[in-house]
């Protein structure tokens, strides 16, 4: 059981290491897109 748990955690860590940069890129690109799309306040 311990070896299976260690293998499962190793696979999960690999998935996280490979997927996290893509998720961060998506998050920041969406944030920038929403900022550009937001209506600008009127200057008086």
PDB file of C-alpha atoms in Angstrom:
ATOM      1  CA  UNK A   1       0.000   0.000   0.000  1.00  0.00           C
ATOM      2  CA  UNK A   2       2.843   2.438   0.764  1.00  0.00           C
ATOM      3  CA  UNK A   3       4.450   1.947  -2.639  1.00  0.00           C
ATOM      4  CA  UNK A   4       1.127   2.495  -4.391  1.00  0.00           C
ATOM      5  CA  UNK A   5       0.560   5.711  -2.457  1.00  0.00           C
ATOM      6  CA  UNK A   6       4.062   6.951  -3.268  1.00  0.00           C
ATOM      7  CA  UNK A   7       3.567   6.183  -6.956  1.00  0.00           C
ATOM      8  CA  UNK A   8       0.206   7.931  -6.966  1.00  0.00           C
ATOM      9  CA  UNK A   9       1.681  11.030  -5.339  1.00  0.00           C
ATOM     10  CA  UNK A  10       4.584  11.039  -7.798  1.00  0.00           C
ATOM     11  CA  UNK A  11       2.155  10.934 -10.728  1.00  0.00           C
ATOM     12  CA  UNK A  12       0.079  13.717  -9.203  1.00  0.00           C
ATOM     13  CA  UNK A  13       3.177  15.869  -8.661  1.00  0.00           C
ATOM     14  CA  UNK A  14       4.181  15.345 -12.295  1.00  0.00           C
ATOM     15  CA  UNK A  15       0.713  16.344 -13.498  1.00  0.00           C
ATOM     16  CA  UNK A  16       0.837  19.444 -11.323  1.00  0.00           C
ATOM     17  CA  UNK A  17       4.322  20.402 -12.521  1.00  0.00           C
ATOM     18  CA  UNK A  18       3.274  20.043 -16.163  1.00  0.00           C
ATOM     19  CA  UNK A  19      -0.137  21.675 -15.824  1.00  0.00           C
ATOM     20  CA  UNK A  20       0.519  24.572 -13.474  1.00  0.00           C
ATOM     21  CA  UNK A  21       2.394  26.822 -15.931  1.00  0.00           C
ATOM     22  CA  UNK A  22      -0.461  26.500 -18.414  1.00  0.00           C
ATOM     23  CA  UNK A  23      -3.059  27.305 -15.787  1.00  0.00           C
ATOM     24  CA  UNK A  24      -1.104  30.364 -14.651  1.00  0.00           C
ATOM     25  CA  UNK A  25      -0.772  31.575 -18.238  1.00  0.00           C
ATOM     26  CA  UNK A  26      -4.503  31.123 -18.811  1.00  0.00           C
ATOM     27  CA  UNK A  27      -5.340  32.940 -15.570  1.00  0.00           C
ATOM     28  CA  UNK A  28      -3.217  35.992 -16.344  1.00  0.00           C
ATOM     29  CA  UNK A  29      -4.240  36.183 -19.999  1.00  0.00           C
ATOM     30  CA  UNK A  30      -7.920  36.096 -18.993  1.00  0.00           C
ATOM     31  CA  UNK A  31      -7.316  38.809 -16.386  1.00  0.00           C
ATOM     32  CA  UNK A  32      -5.655  41.044 -18.962  1.00  0.00           C
ATOM     33  CA  UNK A  33      -8.453  40.409 -21.453  1.00  0.00           C
ATOM     34  CA  UNK A  34     -11.103  41.367 -18.891  1.00  0.00           C
ATOM     35  CA  UNK A  35      -9.230  44.554 -17.981  1.00  0.00           C
ATOM     36  CA  UNK A  36      -9.093  45.623 -21.627  1.00  0.00           C
ATOM     37  CA  UNK A  37     -12.758  44.791 -22.098  1.00  0.00           C
ATOM     38  CA  UNK A  38     -13.972  46.659 -18.993  1.00  0.00           C
ATOM     39  CA  UNK A  39     -15.533  50.039 -19.698  1.00  0.00           C
ATOM     40  CA  UNK A  40     -13.205  52.939 -19.031  1.00  0.00           C
ATOM     41  CA  UNK A  41     -14.386  55.538 -16.508  1.00  0.00           C
ATOM     42  CA  UNK A  42     -15.380  58.858 -18.013  1.00  0.00           C
ATOM     43  CA  UNK A  43     -12.913  61.675 -17.399  1.00  0.00           C
ATOM     44  CA  UNK A  44     -14.570  64.971 -16.494  1.00  0.00           C
TER      45      UNK A  44
END
